[in-house]
PDB file of C-alpha atoms in Angstrom:
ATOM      1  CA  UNK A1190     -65.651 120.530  77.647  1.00  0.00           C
ATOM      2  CA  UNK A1191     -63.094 119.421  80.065  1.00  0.00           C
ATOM      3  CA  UNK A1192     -61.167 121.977  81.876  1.00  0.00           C
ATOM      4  CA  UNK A1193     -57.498 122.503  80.956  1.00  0.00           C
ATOM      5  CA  UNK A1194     -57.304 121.032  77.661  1.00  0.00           C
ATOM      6  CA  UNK A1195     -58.897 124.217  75.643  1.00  0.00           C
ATOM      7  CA  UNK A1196     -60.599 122.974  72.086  1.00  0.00           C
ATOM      8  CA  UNK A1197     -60.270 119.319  71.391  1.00  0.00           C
ATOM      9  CA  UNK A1198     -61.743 117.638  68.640  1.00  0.00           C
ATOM     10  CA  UNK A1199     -60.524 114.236  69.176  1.00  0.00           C
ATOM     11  CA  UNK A1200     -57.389 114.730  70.893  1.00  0.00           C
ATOM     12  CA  UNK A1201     -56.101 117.896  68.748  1.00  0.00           C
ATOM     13  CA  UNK A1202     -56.768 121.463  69.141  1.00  0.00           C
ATOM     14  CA  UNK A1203     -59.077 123.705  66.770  1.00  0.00           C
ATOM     15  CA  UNK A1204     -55.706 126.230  66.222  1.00  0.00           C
ATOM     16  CA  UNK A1205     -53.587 123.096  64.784  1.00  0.00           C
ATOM     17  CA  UNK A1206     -56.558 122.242  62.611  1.00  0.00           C
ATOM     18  CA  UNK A1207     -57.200 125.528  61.193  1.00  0.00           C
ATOM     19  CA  UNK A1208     -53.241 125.729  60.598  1.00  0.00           C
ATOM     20  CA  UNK A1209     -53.494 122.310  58.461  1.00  0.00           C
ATOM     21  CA  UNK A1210     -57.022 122.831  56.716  1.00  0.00           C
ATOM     22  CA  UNK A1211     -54.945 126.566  55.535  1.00  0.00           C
ATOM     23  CA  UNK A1212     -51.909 124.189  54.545  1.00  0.00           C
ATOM     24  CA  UNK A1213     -54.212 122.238  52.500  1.00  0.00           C
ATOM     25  CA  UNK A1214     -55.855 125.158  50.914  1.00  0.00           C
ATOM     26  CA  UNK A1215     -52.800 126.812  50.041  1.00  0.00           C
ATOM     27  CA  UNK A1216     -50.748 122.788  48.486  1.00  0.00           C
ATOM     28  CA  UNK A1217     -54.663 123.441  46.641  1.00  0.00           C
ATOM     29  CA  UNK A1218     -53.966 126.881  45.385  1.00  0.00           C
ATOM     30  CA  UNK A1219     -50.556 125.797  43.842  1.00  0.00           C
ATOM     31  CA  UNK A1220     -51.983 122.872  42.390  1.00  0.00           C
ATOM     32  CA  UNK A1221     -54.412 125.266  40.164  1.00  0.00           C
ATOM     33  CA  UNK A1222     -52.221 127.629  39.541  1.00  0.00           C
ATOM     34  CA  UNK A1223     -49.432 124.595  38.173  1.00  0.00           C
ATOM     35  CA  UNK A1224     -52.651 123.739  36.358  1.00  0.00           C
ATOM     36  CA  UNK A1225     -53.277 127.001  34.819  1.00  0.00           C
ATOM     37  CA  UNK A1226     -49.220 127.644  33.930  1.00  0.00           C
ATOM     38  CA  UNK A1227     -49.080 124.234  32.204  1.00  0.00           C
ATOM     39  CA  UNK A1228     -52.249 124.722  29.990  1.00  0.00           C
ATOM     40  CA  UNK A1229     -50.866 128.299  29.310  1.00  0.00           C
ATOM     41  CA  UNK A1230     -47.543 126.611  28.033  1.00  0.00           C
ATOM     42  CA  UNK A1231     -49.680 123.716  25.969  1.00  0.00           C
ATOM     43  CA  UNK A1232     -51.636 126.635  24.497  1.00  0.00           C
ATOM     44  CA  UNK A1233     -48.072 128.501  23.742  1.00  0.00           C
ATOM     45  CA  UNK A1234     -46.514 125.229  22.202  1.00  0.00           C
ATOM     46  CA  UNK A1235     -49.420 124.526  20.045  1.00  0.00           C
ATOM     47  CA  UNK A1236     -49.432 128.267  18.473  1.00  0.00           C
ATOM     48  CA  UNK A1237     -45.425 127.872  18.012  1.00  0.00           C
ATOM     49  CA  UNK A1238     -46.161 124.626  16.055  1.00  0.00           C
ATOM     50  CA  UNK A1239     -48.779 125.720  13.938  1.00  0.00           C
ATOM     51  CA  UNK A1240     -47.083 129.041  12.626  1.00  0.00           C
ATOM     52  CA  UNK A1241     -44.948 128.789   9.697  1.00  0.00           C
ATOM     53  CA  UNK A1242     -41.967 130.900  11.071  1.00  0.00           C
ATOM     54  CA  UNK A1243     -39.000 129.540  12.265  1.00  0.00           C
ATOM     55  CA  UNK A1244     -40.181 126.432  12.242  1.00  0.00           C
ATOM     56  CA  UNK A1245     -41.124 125.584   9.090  1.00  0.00           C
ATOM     57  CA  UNK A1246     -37.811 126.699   7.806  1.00  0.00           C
ATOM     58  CA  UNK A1247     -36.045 123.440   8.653  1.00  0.00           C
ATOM     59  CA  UNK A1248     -38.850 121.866   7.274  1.00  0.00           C
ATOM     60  CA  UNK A1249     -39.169 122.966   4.073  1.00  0.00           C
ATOM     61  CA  UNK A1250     -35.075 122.413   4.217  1.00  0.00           C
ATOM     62  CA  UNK A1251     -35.784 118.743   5.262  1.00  0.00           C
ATOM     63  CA  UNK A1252     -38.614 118.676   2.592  1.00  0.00           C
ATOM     64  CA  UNK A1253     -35.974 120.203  -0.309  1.00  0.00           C
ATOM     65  CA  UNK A1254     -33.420 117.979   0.643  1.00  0.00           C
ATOM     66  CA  UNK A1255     -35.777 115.187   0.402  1.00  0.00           C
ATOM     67  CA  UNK A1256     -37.045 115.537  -3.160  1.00  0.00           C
ATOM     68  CA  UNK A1257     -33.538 116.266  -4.313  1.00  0.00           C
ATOM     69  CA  UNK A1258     -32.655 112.498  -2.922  1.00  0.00           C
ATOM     70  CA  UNK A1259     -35.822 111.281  -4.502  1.00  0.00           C
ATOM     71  CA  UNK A1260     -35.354 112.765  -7.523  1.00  0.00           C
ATOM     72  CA  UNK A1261     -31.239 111.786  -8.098  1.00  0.00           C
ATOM     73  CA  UNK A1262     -32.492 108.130  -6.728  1.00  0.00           C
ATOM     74  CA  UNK A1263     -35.523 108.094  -9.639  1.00  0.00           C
ATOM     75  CA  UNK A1264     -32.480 108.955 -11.962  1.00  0.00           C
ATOM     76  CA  UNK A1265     -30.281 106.013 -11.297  1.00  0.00           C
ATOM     77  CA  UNK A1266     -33.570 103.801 -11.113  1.00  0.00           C
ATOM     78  CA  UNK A1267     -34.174 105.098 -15.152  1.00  0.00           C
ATOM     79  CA  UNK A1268     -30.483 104.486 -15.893  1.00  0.00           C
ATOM     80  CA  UNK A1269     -30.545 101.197 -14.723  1.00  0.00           C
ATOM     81  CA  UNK A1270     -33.561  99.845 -16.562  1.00  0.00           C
ATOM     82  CA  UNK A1271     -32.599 101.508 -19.467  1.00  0.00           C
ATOM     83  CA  UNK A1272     -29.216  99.695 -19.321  1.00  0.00           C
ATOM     84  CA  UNK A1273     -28.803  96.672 -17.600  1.00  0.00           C
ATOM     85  CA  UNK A1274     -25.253  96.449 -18.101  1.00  0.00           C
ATOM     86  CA  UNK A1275     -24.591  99.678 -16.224  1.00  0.00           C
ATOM     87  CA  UNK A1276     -25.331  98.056 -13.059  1.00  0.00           C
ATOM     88  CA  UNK A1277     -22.122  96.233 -13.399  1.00  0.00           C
ATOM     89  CA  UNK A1278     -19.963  99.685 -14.058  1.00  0.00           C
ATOM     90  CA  UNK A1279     -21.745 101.331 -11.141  1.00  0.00           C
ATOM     91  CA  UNK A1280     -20.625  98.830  -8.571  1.00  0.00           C
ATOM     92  CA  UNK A1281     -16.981  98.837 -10.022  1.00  0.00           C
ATOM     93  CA  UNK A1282     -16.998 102.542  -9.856  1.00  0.00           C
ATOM     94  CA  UNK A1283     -17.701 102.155  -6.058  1.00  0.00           C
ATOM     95  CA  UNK A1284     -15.432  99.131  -5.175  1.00  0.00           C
ATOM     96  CA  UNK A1285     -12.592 101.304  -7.075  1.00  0.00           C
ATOM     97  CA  UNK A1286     -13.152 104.125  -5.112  1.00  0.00           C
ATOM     98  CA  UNK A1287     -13.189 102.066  -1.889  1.00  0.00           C
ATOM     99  CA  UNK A1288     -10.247  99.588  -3.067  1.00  0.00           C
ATOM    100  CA  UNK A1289      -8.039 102.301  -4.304  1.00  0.00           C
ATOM    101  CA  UNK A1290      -6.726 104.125  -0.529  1.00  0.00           C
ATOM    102  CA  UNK A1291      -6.630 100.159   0.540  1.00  0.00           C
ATOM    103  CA  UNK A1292      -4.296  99.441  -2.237  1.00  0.00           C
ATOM    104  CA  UNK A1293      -2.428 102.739  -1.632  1.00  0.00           C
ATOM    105  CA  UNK A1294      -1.852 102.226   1.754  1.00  0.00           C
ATOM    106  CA  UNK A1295      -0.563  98.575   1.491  1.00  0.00           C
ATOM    107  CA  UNK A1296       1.814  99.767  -1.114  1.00  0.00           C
ATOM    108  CA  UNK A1297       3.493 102.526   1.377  1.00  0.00           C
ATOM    109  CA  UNK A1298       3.707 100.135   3.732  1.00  0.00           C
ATOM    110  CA  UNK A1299       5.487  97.344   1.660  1.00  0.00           C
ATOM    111  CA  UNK A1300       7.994 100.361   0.764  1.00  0.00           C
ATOM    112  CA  UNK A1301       8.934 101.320   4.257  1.00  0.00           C
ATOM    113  CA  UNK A1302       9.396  97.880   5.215  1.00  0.00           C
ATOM    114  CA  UNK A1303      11.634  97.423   2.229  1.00  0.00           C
ATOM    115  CA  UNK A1304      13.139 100.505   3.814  1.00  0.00           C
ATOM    116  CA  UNK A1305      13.620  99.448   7.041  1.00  0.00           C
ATOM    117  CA  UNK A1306      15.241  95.960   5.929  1.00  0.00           C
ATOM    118  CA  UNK A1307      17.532  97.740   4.440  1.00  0.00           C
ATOM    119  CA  UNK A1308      18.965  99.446   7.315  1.00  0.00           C
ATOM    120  CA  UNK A1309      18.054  96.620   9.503  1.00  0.00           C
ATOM    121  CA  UNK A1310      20.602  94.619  10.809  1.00  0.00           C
ATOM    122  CA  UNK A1311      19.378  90.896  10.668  1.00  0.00           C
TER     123      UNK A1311
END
């Protein structure tokens, strides 16, 4: 070895070497251990998802709610093949309702224009 430049392997010392192959060893050692927390969690999730606990109670909410749209949409389905002409009186019953507060509101404000004529001075 050449005097004055201590342990070279190509131009770097054996110290500086050993401090990166330990850097390495330790990114390695998180690495695995992220590994190992990750599958832990996985493993944790899964369990959650398969118990019926908490869980399931928004499900079987979601599920209830469901049926009782199913069913009340099977009802008007019979009512409308049993009577054709009640497909007519449903769709009034909903343009009424949707007309009506329309109507309402154009006849307030016909009134306080009426109002306002009155006092205006034109």
């Amino acid at each position: 070895m050449e005097e004055g430049r201590g342990d070279n392997f190509y131009g770097g010392s054996t110290n500086r070497l050993k401090m990166e192959l330990l850097k390495e060893i330790h990114l390695k050692d998180i690495v695995q251990l992220s590994m190992l927390e990750i599958r832990h969690k996985i493993a944790e999730l899964e369990a959650k998802l398969n118990t019926d606990d908490e869980g399931g109670e928004w499900k079987g909410r979601y599920e209830t709610q469901l049926e009782k749209q199913i069913v009340s949409l099977e009802e008007k389905m019979e009512k409308i093949h049993r009577n054709p002409s009640d497909r007519l009186s449903s769709i009034q019953v909903n343009i009424t309702y949707s007309v009506s507060p329309l109507l309402y509101a154009y006849s307030d404000f016909y009134f306080f224009l009426s109002q306002f004529q009155q006092f205006a001075f034109f």
